[in-house]
Amino acid sequence: MEKRYNHSAQEPRIFEFWERRKLFEARISPDKKPFTIILPPPNANADLHVGHAMYVYEDIMIRFNKLRGREVLWLPGFDHAGFETQFVFEKHLKKQGKSRLDFDRETLYQMIWDFVEENKPKMRAQLKRLGFALDWSKERFTIAPEVVRVVYDTFKRLFDAGLLYRKERLVNYCWVDGTSFSDLEVDYVERQTKLWYLKYPVKGEPGAYLTIATTRPETMLGDTAVAVNPKDKRYAGFIGKTLILPVVNREIPVIADEMVDPEFGTGAVKITPAHDENDWQVAQRKNLPLIQVIGFDGRLIQEAGRFAGLKINVAREAILEVLKESGALEKEQDYTHRVGVCYKCGTIIEPLPLEQWFIAIKPLALKAIKRIKDDEITFYPKKFKRQAIQILERYHDWNISRQTVWGIRIPAFRKNGGKWIVELDPEKQKQLLADGFEQDPDTFDTWFSSGQWPFATLLSLDGSTNPSEGGELFKYFYPTSVMETGHDILRAWVARMIMLGDFATGKVPFEQVYLHGMVRDKNGQKMSKSKGNVVNPVEYMDKYGADALRAALIFGTKDGGDTNISEEKTLGMRNFANKIWNIGRFIRMNADWVEEGPKPDAPIFTDKDAKKALKTIEKLEKRAAVVRKQYLIFMSSGKFSKGLELLYKFLWHEFADSYLETLKDAMRSRSDTGKTALKTLQEVYLETLVMLSPFIPFVTEAVWQEFHGQNSSILEAVSLRDLS
RNA sequence: GGUCGCGUAGCUCAGCUGGUAGAGCGUUGCAUUCACAUUGCAAAUGUCGGGGGUUCAAGUCCCUCCGCGACCACCA
């Protein structure tokens, strides 16, 4: 054995050995209980970042449960990540001075497909580099045809069940990216702006007017009413009267609606149903007409008359100018408020009326809530249970239509604006197109497909789309055991998986949700390119090894909390790996000496010494039993950080610093006591290796093989069943 | 505004159902041909955010104040 543990030499060799032996390939083993984790599929559009290294939690669970004798499946895959990937790709295009608009649909789609396929091998290699026990023979891709079939099937069944509807509603639209979003893709930021007070004259009463306050004067062109609170005495006399909308001189009514806050502004609100969610709701209640003045390109449209073609902010200035000249602008004041912006590009999101596919969430959410309340799905840390319920209780209907090219095309057809039909059979689809039908040009929100990931993966492997029949793999491995992911996507992903999983399969998609926090830098700061504190996992692995990086992410963190990573911490864990290696090396050396027989210069070892040594051995055995027990408790309750810290302290600061030192002389004496000492030390050591292997699989396997030969593996040779 | 969380050694953080504080890194001193300097031994440093309460006993439970953070809702 080398003097130092050489991770650069050992890690590739060991991983290759694991793959050759197919140690990560899951099989259907009727006599074993399955343990399944579906890897949250990384977006196939960039290199791995440290966040992905957090998959180590899953690897720990997989390896631990394999040692316990479960049939484990850790299924890898990639997310096509619809809009996200298109956005990344567009940035590449921009560097070449091009844009998505330079290509037709098919060409752009193919280009992005190729881009993603180029990315995948790199990502696979990086995941392997981390030592992950993923079963690559079952890799899936969210937009691959066999997966799409499952997704389509769910769509169709939602449609048939009446849980899917197409309707014109206000959607969150980003005119720069050219697509609508669900509520979850809208960020809110504080913006300094002004509150403008506009005077709307009363028809037939010269000199009389109503003042409204607005932050969006340009939308006044689309006003179809002014609302006041029915309880507001100031305006009681105005209700039912008609106002003359300045600039365009259109007549609009004054209406009463509870939604108006008398305290805010003047207590009178302009109602623009086409461009404000609240106003839209009022319009629905009061049957007001809809006048759209802003288009999907971020410019005013024909209805805006002489302002048509102007960009929103330009139009605002122009309209304010006109209002000022006509004396309709009473005053303006500084105002700070929150505006919704596109989570990707920061453009202000425009609420625009658009026909889209929506999922009626309520029935799905109610079922999901029941599953959670009944503990059919448990959460770790526990606090997320309540959070999940709250999220589901507030879920709005989900807009799943996106106007992007990169995504799964929605399989809905209609003819001349007629009724929509959903058709999945490719042959019949062709027939429909030939008959003059047109397919919805939109694609699915990427979460609609990833929301089905736990069953779509397994079903597609079986070549099936029907959860009620399923196939061998689906039947055996579903529901999955654990969904482990970041708590930041509890809402966007986990909640949706529960709802769609329940709908499609009638079962929970996973029995446990295990959530981890964010990876932060050593000062607890969020990582960002602008701060320059981004940790490159590959760089750390090059320097300190995959084990060190893995352990650094787990060590000293609170489960479910954020984890801090630093070069120093990683180095410390590298040192731990080396310590493990050297303990093994030392035991091996002693074993050889014992084999060789008595050595002339062996130290004098008295009966008294032997007695003392035997006592130490006894103590060690007792201590090891306690550690083993604690370890199993920590590991089975998800407290992995505690488990690792326990073994770290035990192996280094008890086993090596104390027991090994005390028993050194006994071993050197080559007496029977020495042999007993060696045997016990070796047993406890190897057992500790096994317990450590889920955290740091490489160094433990490397040492294991020094003891048992290059052809053996911890994963095959032992079972923690024997330990409990 | 609502919900949740945090404030413990120089830094980053652990401390479960209450019994006079721990780890990693860092710091200081000593050791070293004998497994490992990617080492060992030893040492220093904390009124556990402020105040009040419950208790024989409180980082640990309750109240309050101060300072942070996350998520959600919403303001025309």
PDB file of N, CA and C in Angstrom, chain A residues 33 68 112 137 166 169 218 269 297 328 358 369 382 563 571 584 611 654 660:
ATOM      1  N   LYS A  33     -37.164  -6.760  -0.662  1.00  0.00           N
ATOM      2  CA  LYS A  33     -37.984  -5.557  -0.671  1.00  0.00           C
ATOM      3  C   LYS A  33     -37.253  -4.491  -1.490  1.00  0.00           C
ATOM      4  N   ARG A  68     -28.185  -3.033   3.545  1.00  0.00           N
ATOM      5  CA  ARG A  68     -29.194  -3.632   4.403  1.00  0.00           C
ATOM      6  C   ARG A  68     -29.951  -4.772   3.743  1.00  0.00           C
ATOM      7  N   ILE A 112     -31.585  22.503 -30.820  1.00  0.00           N
ATOM      8  CA  ILE A 112     -31.572  22.380 -29.359  1.00  0.00           C
ATOM      9  C   ILE A 112     -31.416  20.916 -28.962  1.00  0.00           C
ATOM     10  N   SER A 137     -28.197   1.729 -16.937  1.00  0.00           N
ATOM     11  CA  SER A 137     -28.864   0.922 -17.956  1.00  0.00           C
ATOM     12  C   SER A 137     -30.333   1.317 -18.078  1.00  0.00           C
ATOM     13  N   ARG A 166     -59.475  24.448 -21.673  1.00  0.00           N
ATOM     14  CA  ARG A 166     -58.807  25.478 -22.427  1.00  0.00           C
ATOM     15  C   ARG A 166     -59.680  26.712 -22.355  1.00  0.00           C
ATOM     16  N   ARG A 169     -57.796  33.418 -20.565  1.00  0.00           N
ATOM     17  CA  ARG A 169     -57.628  34.034 -19.249  1.00  0.00           C
ATOM     18  C   ARG A 169     -56.416  34.933 -19.298  1.00  0.00           C
ATOM     19  N   GLU A 218     -50.690  53.968 -19.160  1.00  0.00           N
ATOM     20  CA  GLU A 218     -50.835  53.546 -20.567  1.00  0.00           C
ATOM     21  C   GLU A 218     -51.966  52.546 -20.776  1.00  0.00           C
ATOM     22  N   VAL A 269     -60.946  53.259  -8.644  1.00  0.00           N
ATOM     23  CA  VAL A 269     -59.977  52.487  -9.428  1.00  0.00           C
ATOM     24  C   VAL A 269     -60.435  52.336 -10.862  1.00  0.00           C
ATOM     25  N   ASP A 297     -45.977  41.486 -28.292  1.00  0.00           N
ATOM     26  CA  ASP A 297     -44.609  41.884 -28.587  1.00  0.00           C
ATOM     27  C   ASP A 297     -44.167  43.039 -27.692  1.00  0.00           C
ATOM     28  N   ALA A 328     -56.064  66.488 -17.718  1.00  0.00           N
ATOM     29  CA  ALA A 328     -56.625  65.314 -17.038  1.00  0.00           C
ATOM     30  C   ALA A 328     -55.676  64.762 -15.982  1.00  0.00           C
ATOM     31  N   PHE A 358     -55.369  24.752 -19.098  1.00  0.00           N
ATOM     32  CA  PHE A 358     -55.217  24.823 -17.650  1.00  0.00           C
ATOM     33  C   PHE A 358     -55.621  23.497 -17.015  1.00  0.00           C
ATOM     34  N   ILE A 369     -53.577  16.527  -0.533  1.00  0.00           N
ATOM     35  CA  ILE A 369     -53.564  16.962   0.866  1.00  0.00           C
ATOM     36  C   ILE A 369     -53.954  15.802   1.777  1.00  0.00           C
ATOM     37  N   LYS A 382     -39.547  17.248   9.224  1.00  0.00           N
ATOM     38  CA  LYS A 382     -41.000  17.212   9.428  1.00  0.00           C
ATOM     39  C   LYS A 382     -41.716  18.508   9.088  1.00  0.00           C
ATOM     40  N   THR A 563     -26.120  23.910   3.496  1.00  0.00           N
ATOM     41  CA  THR A 563     -24.824  23.335   3.787  1.00  0.00           C
ATOM     42  C   THR A 563     -23.729  24.254   3.258  1.00  0.00           C
ATOM     43  N   LEU A 571     -10.597  19.856   2.356  1.00  0.00           N
ATOM     44  CA  LEU A 571      -9.248  19.380   2.663  1.00  0.00           C
ATOM     45  C   LEU A 571      -9.261  18.540   3.940  1.00  0.00           C
ATOM     46  N   GLY A 584      -5.759   1.318   7.774  1.00  0.00           N
ATOM     47  CA  GLY A 584      -5.805   0.041   7.075  1.00  0.00           C
ATOM     48  C   GLY A 584      -4.403  -0.462   6.771  1.00  0.00           C
ATOM     49  N   LYS A 611      -2.582  -8.669  30.151  1.00  0.00           N
ATOM     50  CA  LYS A 611      -3.840  -8.492  30.857  1.00  0.00           C
ATOM     51  C   LYS A 611      -4.462  -7.140  30.495  1.00  0.00           C
ATOM     52  N   GLU A 654     -10.897   7.761  18.488  1.00  0.00           N
ATOM     53  CA  GLU A 654     -10.944   6.688  19.476  1.00  0.00           C
ATOM     54  C   GLU A 654     -10.145   5.494  18.956  1.00  0.00           C
ATOM     55  N   LEU A 660      -5.687   1.753  18.947  1.00  0.00           N
ATOM     56  CA  LEU A 660      -4.582   1.279  18.115  1.00  0.00           C
ATOM     57  C   LEU A 660      -3.244   1.554  18.790  1.00  0.00           C
TER      58      LEU A 660
END
